[in-house]
Tab-separated table of C-alpha atoms in Angstrom:
chain	number	residue	atom	x	y	z
R	1	MET	CA	10.686	-12.871	36.650
R	2	SER	CA	12.255	-12.922	40.111
R	3	ASP	CA	14.216	-15.949	41.357
R	4	ALA	CA	11.708	-18.511	42.559
R	5	THR	CA	14.078	-21.401	43.480
R	6	HIS	CA	13.051	-21.216	47.136
R	7	LEU	CA	9.490	-22.059	46.272
R	8	ASN	CA	9.997	-25.807	46.562
R	9	ALA	CA	7.542	-28.539	45.658
R	10	ALA	CA	7.420	-29.902	49.198
R	11	ASN	CA	5.352	-26.890	50.378
R	12	ARG	CA	1.788	-25.828	49.614
R	13	HIS	CA	1.374	-22.751	47.436
R	14	ASP	CA	-1.701	-20.693	46.547
R	15	PHE	CA	-1.337	-18.114	43.837
R	16	VAL	CA	-3.096	-15.148	42.255
R	17	LEU	CA	-2.621	-14.544	38.517
R	18	ILE	CA	-3.561	-11.047	37.177
R	19	PHE	CA	-3.620	-10.405	33.482
R	20	ASP	CA	-5.291	-7.938	31.075
R	21	VAL	CA	-6.287	-7.645	27.393
R	22	THR	CA	-6.578	-4.610	25.279
R	23	ASN	CA	-8.618	-4.636	22.059
R	24	GLY	CA	-8.763	-8.401	21.975
R	25	ASN	CA	-10.817	-11.487	22.808
R	26	PRO	CA	-9.257	-13.338	25.698
R	27	ASN	CA	-11.579	-16.352	25.452
R	28	GLY	CA	-14.414	-16.694	22.914
R	29	ASP	CA	-17.620	-18.447	23.688
R	30	PRO	CA	-18.591	-20.851	20.876
R	31	ASP	CA	-22.158	-20.820	22.098
R	32	ALA	CA	-22.388	-17.063	21.564
R	33	GLY	CA	-20.815	-16.591	18.167
R	34	ASN	CA	-17.278	-16.481	19.697
R	35	LEU	CA	-18.068	-13.327	21.670
R	36	PRO	CA	-15.910	-12.868	24.797
R	37	ARG	CA	-17.233	-15.029	27.655
R	38	VAL	CA	-19.239	-13.046	30.226
R	39	ASP	CA	-21.227	-13.685	33.374
R	40	PRO	CA	-24.741	-12.635	32.292
R	41	GLU	CA	-25.735	-11.629	35.829
R	42	THR	CA	-22.831	-9.336	36.559
R	43	GLY	CA	-21.385	-8.492	33.187
R	44	LEU	CA	-17.949	-9.618	34.406
R	45	GLY	CA	-15.726	-11.291	31.814
R	46	ILE	CA	-14.649	-14.895	32.148
R	47	VAL	CA	-11.632	-16.837	30.955
R	48	THR	CA	-11.955	-20.557	31.645
R	49	ASP	CA	-9.336	-22.729	33.361
R	50	VAL	CA	-9.152	-24.862	30.241
R	51	SER	CA	-8.032	-21.793	28.242
R	52	LEU	CA	-5.368	-20.942	30.827
R	53	LYS	CA	-4.051	-24.556	30.938
R	54	ARG	CA	-3.861	-24.564	27.139
R	55	LYS	CA	-1.512	-21.641	27.263
R	56	VAL	CA	0.642	-23.367	29.846
R	57	ARG	CA	0.825	-26.461	27.705
R	58	ASN	CA	1.780	-24.512	24.616
R	59	TYR	CA	4.524	-22.655	26.433
R	60	VAL	CA	6.031	-25.738	27.954
R	61	ASP	CA	5.851	-27.491	24.626
R	62	ALA	CA	7.808	-24.684	22.998
R	63	LEU	CA	10.246	-24.424	25.868
R	64	LYS	CA	10.908	-28.038	26.630
R	65	GLY	CA	9.018	-30.109	24.046
R	66	ASN	CA	12.078	-32.046	22.944
R	67	ASP	CA	12.948	-33.036	26.511
R	68	GLY	CA	11.753	-36.567	27.331
R	69	ARG	CA	10.114	-35.552	30.629
R	70	PHE	CA	8.247	-32.585	29.227
R	71	LYS	CA	6.130	-33.980	26.439
R	72	ILE	CA	2.556	-32.649	26.306
R	73	TYR	CA	-0.304	-35.067	26.566
R	74	VAL	CA	-3.259	-32.898	25.486
R	75	GLN	CA	-2.231	-31.726	22.008
R	76	GLN	CA	-4.443	-30.477	19.213
R	77	GLY	CA	-5.419	-33.490	17.069
R	78	ALA	CA	-3.745	-35.984	19.373
R	79	ILE	CA	-5.296	-39.499	19.656
R	80	LEU	CA	-5.256	-40.196	23.325
R	81	ASN	CA	-5.306	-44.009	22.963
R	82	ASN	CA	-2.159	-43.690	20.883
R	83	GLN	CA	-0.571	-41.627	23.662
R	84	HIS	CA	-1.412	-44.440	26.181
R	85	GLN	CA	-0.092	-47.048	23.820
R	86	ARG	CA	3.309	-45.385	23.977
R	87	ALA	CA	3.498	-46.376	27.634
R	88	TYR	CA	2.626	-50.088	26.958
R	89	THR	CA	5.048	-50.220	24.075
R	90	ALA	CA	7.823	-48.862	26.308
R	91	MET	CA	6.892	-51.398	28.926
R	92	GLY	CA	6.688	-54.285	26.488
R	93	LYS	CA	3.153	-55.075	27.649
R	94	ASP	CA	-0.180	-55.695	25.998
R	95	PRO	CA	-2.950	-53.274	27.089
R	96	LYS	CA	-5.602	-55.874	26.052
R	97	GLU	CA	-4.688	-57.964	29.024
R	98	LYS	CA	-6.008	-55.201	31.282
R	99	LYS	CA	-3.898	-56.230	34.302
R	100	GLN	CA	-4.098	-53.788	37.210
R	101	ALA	CA	-0.340	-53.894	37.730
R	102	ASP	CA	0.233	-53.030	34.098
R	103	ILE	CA	-2.239	-50.126	34.367
R	104	GLN	CA	-0.393	-48.711	37.371
R	105	GLU	CA	2.934	-49.108	35.604
R	106	ALA	CA	1.482	-47.351	32.522
R	107	LYS	CA	0.175	-44.514	34.748
R	108	LYS	CA	3.615	-43.997	36.228
R	109	TRP	CA	5.197	-43.958	32.727
R	110	MET	CA	2.720	-41.313	31.595
R	111	CYS	CA	3.424	-39.190	34.660
R	112	ASP	CA	7.180	-39.490	34.128
R	113	ASN	CA	6.993	-38.438	30.490
R	114	PHE	CA	4.161	-35.855	30.246
R	115	PHE	CA	4.453	-32.538	31.975
R	116	ASP	CA	0.717	-31.703	31.837
R	117	ILE	CA	-0.255	-35.038	33.382
R	118	ARG	CA	2.198	-34.536	36.284
R	119	THR	CA	0.829	-31.037	36.705
R	120	PHE	CA	-2.868	-31.027	36.033
R	121	GLY	CA	-3.714	-34.722	36.126
R	122	ALA	CA	-5.629	-36.695	33.483
R	123	VAL	CA	-8.343	-39.284	33.029
R	124	MET	CA	-6.644	-41.968	30.958
R	125	SER	CA	-9.036	-44.857	31.592
R	126	THR	CA	-10.003	-45.221	27.931
R	127	GLU	CA	-9.903	-48.331	25.712
R	128	VAL	CA	-6.096	-48.362	26.217
R	129	ASN	CA	-6.270	-47.949	29.975
R	130	ALA	CA	-3.534	-45.937	31.661
R	131	GLY	CA	-5.507	-45.136	34.783
R	132	GLN	CA	-6.465	-41.804	36.341
R	133	VAL	CA	-4.185	-39.121	37.823
R	134	ARG	CA	-5.141	-36.308	40.092
R	135	GLY	CA	-2.786	-33.373	39.481
R	136	PRO	CA	-1.276	-31.161	42.184
R	137	VAL	CA	-2.015	-27.935	40.325
R	138	GLN	CA	-5.486	-26.576	39.712
R	139	LEU	CA	-6.672	-23.210	38.295
R	140	THR	CA	-9.956	-21.404	38.630
R	141	PHE	CA	-11.743	-19.421	35.994
R	142	GLY	CA	-10.327	-15.913	35.398
R	143	ARG	CA	-12.871	-13.207	36.201
R	144	SER	CA	-12.627	-9.572	35.293
R	145	VAL	CA	-12.444	-6.892	37.952
R	146	ASP	CA	-15.014	-4.724	36.273
R	147	PRO	CA	-17.822	-5.518	33.764
R	148	ILE	CA	-16.526	-5.855	30.201
R	149	LEU	CA	-17.997	-4.487	27.017
R	150	GLY	CA	-18.135	-7.134	24.305
R	151	LEU	CA	-18.080	-5.629	20.891
R	152	ASP	CA	-18.411	-7.107	17.452
R	153	ALA	CA	-16.643	-5.148	14.691
R	154	SER	CA	-17.359	-5.559	11.040
R	155	ILE	CA	-14.332	-6.397	8.915
R	156	THR	CA	-13.854	-6.782	5.179
R	157	ARG	CA	-11.735	-9.329	3.314
R	158	VAL	CA	-10.720	-8.129	-0.134
R	159	ALA	CA	-9.728	-11.580	-1.373
R	160	LEU	CA	-12.359	-14.233	-2.002
R	161	THR	CA	-12.165	-17.981	-1.635
R	162	LYS	CA	-13.770	-18.629	-4.978
R	163	PRO	CA	-15.030	-16.432	-7.851
R	164	ASP	CA	-18.506	-14.967	-7.865
R	165	PRO	CA	-20.655	-17.227	-10.099
R	166	LYS	CA	-22.038	-14.094	-11.762
R	167	GLN	CA	-18.555	-13.128	-12.983
R	168	ALA	CA	-17.194	-14.138	-16.383
R	169	ALA	CA	-15.289	-17.418	-16.358
R	170	ASP	CA	-12.044	-15.697	-17.397
R	171	ASP	CA	-12.340	-12.894	-14.765
R	172	GLU	CA	-9.836	-13.827	-12.039
R	173	THR	CA	-10.159	-10.623	-10.010
R	174	ALA	CA	-12.722	-10.295	-7.226
R	175	ARG	CA	-15.126	-7.356	-7.834
R	176	SER	CA	-15.726	-6.934	-4.119
R	177	GLY	CA	-14.671	-8.427	-0.782
R	178	THR	CA	-16.675	-10.361	1.814
R	179	MET	CA	-17.867	-9.096	5.176
R	180	GLY	CA	-16.887	-10.713	8.429
R	181	ARG	CA	-17.038	-10.066	12.224
R	182	LYS	CA	-14.355	-9.656	14.874
R	183	ALA	CA	-15.285	-9.926	18.566
R	184	TYR	CA	-13.238	-8.079	21.113
R	185	ILE	CA	-13.354	-6.017	24.340
R	186	PRO	CA	-11.717	-2.581	24.577
R	187	TYR	CA	-10.085	-3.520	27.883
R	188	GLY	CA	-10.391	-5.992	30.694
R	189	LEU	CA	-8.352	-6.743	33.825
R	190	TYR	CA	-8.768	-10.371	34.957
R	191	VAL	CA	-7.860	-12.295	38.102
R	192	ALA	CA	-7.533	-16.059	38.348
R	193	HIS	CA	-6.530	-18.179	41.294
R	194	GLY	CA	-4.520	-21.355	41.538
R	195	PHE	CA	-3.558	-24.041	43.981
R	196	TYR	CA	-0.574	-26.340	44.422
R	197	VAL	CA	-1.017	-29.360	46.781
R	198	PRO	CA	2.172	-31.291	47.450
R	199	ALA	CA	0.303	-34.375	48.628
R	200	PHE	CA	-0.801	-35.044	45.058
R	201	ALA	CA	2.626	-34.130	43.685
R	202	LYS	CA	4.064	-37.282	45.363
R	203	ASP	CA	1.732	-39.412	43.291
R	204	THR	CA	2.697	-37.804	39.998
R	205	GLY	CA	6.366	-37.134	40.510
R	206	PHE	CA	5.931	-33.370	40.236
R	207	SER	CA	9.285	-31.829	41.084
R	208	ASP	CA	10.958	-28.518	42.009
R	209	GLU	CA	11.920	-28.122	38.390
R	210	ASP	CA	8.321	-28.649	37.282
R	211	LEU	CA	7.187	-25.961	39.742
R	212	ASP	CA	9.795	-23.495	38.503
R	213	ILE	CA	8.599	-24.129	34.950
R	214	LEU	CA	4.994	-23.640	35.967
R	215	TRP	CA	5.761	-20.157	37.339
R	216	GLN	CA	7.710	-19.312	34.280
R	217	SER	CA	4.853	-20.387	32.080
R	218	LEU	CA	2.196	-18.346	33.895
R	219	VAL	CA	4.350	-15.249	33.506
R	220	ASN	CA	5.571	-15.696	29.880
R	221	MET	CA	2.885	-17.788	28.120
R	222	TRP	CA	1.066	-14.711	26.874
R	223	ASP	CA	3.880	-13.859	24.515
R	224	LEU	CA	3.487	-17.203	22.739
R	225	ASP	CA	-0.252	-16.802	22.469
R	226	ARG	CA	-0.298	-13.824	20.103
R	227	SER	CA	-2.879	-13.708	17.330
R	228	ALA	CA	-5.037	-11.217	15.496
R	229	SER	CA	-7.978	-12.052	17.807
R	230	ARG	CA	-6.068	-11.864	21.131
R	231	GLY	CA	-5.219	-8.134	21.028
R	232	LEU	CA	-2.606	-7.043	23.551
R	233	THR	CA	-2.535	-9.497	26.462
R	234	ALA	CA	-0.081	-9.406	29.273
R	235	CYS	CA	0.665	-10.881	32.749
R	236	ARG	CA	0.460	-7.951	35.167
R	237	ALA	CA	1.141	-9.791	38.486
R	238	LEU	CA	1.659	-13.231	39.884
R	239	TYR	CA	1.503	-13.481	43.678
R	240	VAL	CA	2.415	-16.734	45.384
R	241	PHE	CA	1.448	-17.503	48.992
R	242	SER	CA	3.763	-20.122	50.274
R	243	HIS	CA	2.945	-22.242	53.389
R	244	SER	CA	5.568	-23.718	55.731
R	245	SER	CA	3.380	-26.790	56.055
R	246	PRO	CA	2.610	-29.242	53.251
R	247	LEU	CA	-1.045	-29.133	54.288
R	248	GLY	CA	-1.108	-25.391	54.593
R	249	ASN	CA	-1.239	-22.834	57.364
R	250	ALA	CA	-4.375	-20.950	56.376
R	251	PRO	CA	-7.385	-21.299	54.069
R	252	ALA	CA	-6.636	-20.080	50.517
R	253	HIS	CA	-9.705	-17.855	50.239
R	254	LYS	CA	-8.534	-15.796	53.226
R	255	LEU	CA	-5.202	-15.237	51.538
R	256	PHE	CA	-6.827	-14.348	48.213
R	257	ASP	CA	-8.921	-11.672	49.982
R	258	LEU	CA	-5.673	-9.719	50.611
R	259	ILE	CA	-5.291	-9.043	46.893
R	260	LYS	CA	-8.197	-7.058	45.430
R	261	PRO	CA	-7.400	-4.866	42.383
R	262	GLU	CA	-9.465	-1.723	42.459
R	263	ARG	CA	-10.140	0.990	39.855
R	264	LYS	CA	-8.939	4.458	40.715
R	265	PRO	CA	-11.831	6.606	42.120
R	266	ASP	CA	-11.480	9.266	39.401
R	267	VAL	CA	-11.578	6.686	36.558
R	268	ALA	CA	-15.171	6.059	35.297
R	269	VAL	CA	-14.198	3.396	32.716
R	270	ALA	CA	-10.814	1.564	32.819
R	271	ARG	CA	-8.945	1.386	29.540
R	272	SER	CA	-5.516	0.469	30.804
R	273	PHE	CA	-3.712	-1.184	33.731
R	274	ASN	CA	-2.739	2.306	34.981
R	275	ASP	CA	-6.405	3.022	35.599
R	276	TYR	CA	-6.218	0.754	38.554
R	277	GLN	CA	-4.702	1.516	41.936
R	278	PRO	CA	-1.300	-0.102	42.678
R	279	ILE	CA	-1.870	-3.366	44.557
R	280	GLN	CA	-0.636	-3.091	48.122
R	281	VAL	CA	-0.497	-6.238	50.201
R	282	ASP	CA	-0.440	-5.753	53.988
R	283	GLU	CA	1.977	-8.508	54.982
R	284	SER	CA	1.166	-7.899	58.640
R	285	LYS	CA	-2.147	-9.651	57.958
R	286	LEU	CA	-0.519	-12.850	56.778
R	287	PRO	CA	-1.190	-15.806	58.978
R	288	GLN	CA	1.785	-17.291	60.773
R	289	GLY	CA	3.709	-19.695	58.559
R	290	VAL	CA	2.681	-17.997	55.316
R	291	THR	CA	4.852	-15.841	53.117
R	292	ILE	CA	4.035	-13.983	49.927
R	293	ARG	CA	6.201	-13.473	46.780
R	294	GLN	CA	5.556	-11.390	43.728
R	295	LEU	CA	6.990	-13.157	40.735
R	296	VAL	CA	6.557	-10.349	38.167
R	297	ASP	CA	9.078	-7.480	38.363
């Protein structure tokens, strides 16, 4: 990853994240038997913002989890009320009193100690009330450039969980395995968009260091997300549009229109990143006060 220290948290940034998956399931749909998510009208694949944020959280937890400022709020199996209670315990206050001043102090403590709250925000107005936070960073759904082909392969497990009731009691060897299914796509190139708004960063305490870690996460988080179901996933590009003004110098959608991956004309069906044309950004079309940086070498 290129040096990104000049991308400071005082400026607005809009970014384009491009990633691909080969022979894997980037984001299963529990309402469709865990098949890859797809737009039924267009056939384009979908990866939710929740899935992308989960990968960011996991990477930061692995990278900085022992650092006091970089704890992760949304963890698998975490009891959120217990997370909020940590703030009141540190403050020496009783959440049952429900004082507005205490809630604001608890909210600040949570922002100071949890990276994902500082970054993405959180609704913490539960029984143990720590307020609500609007985060400076937001992500869109990732959407594939071309329609995807969701497949469901049959697989066999040779070991059984328990013996077949028809077998003899002293027979400890399975006579046959069990059948299962594995959902995947042969290949898909996905594009997601993101936004960083410094006005919200002031409320959460999001810093230059946090921003650098965010970029690092978006590039490297795929290598910590390996599993048998994921296939080969990789970050192919991360483009950041930086504005000279905290409020921005141009609408984000006009900047995003400058980056449109396209399949090569002689390729009928893409099966690798090389089946797409190299992305060329015409910097002469950038609005005044906006610069672009590619953070993947």
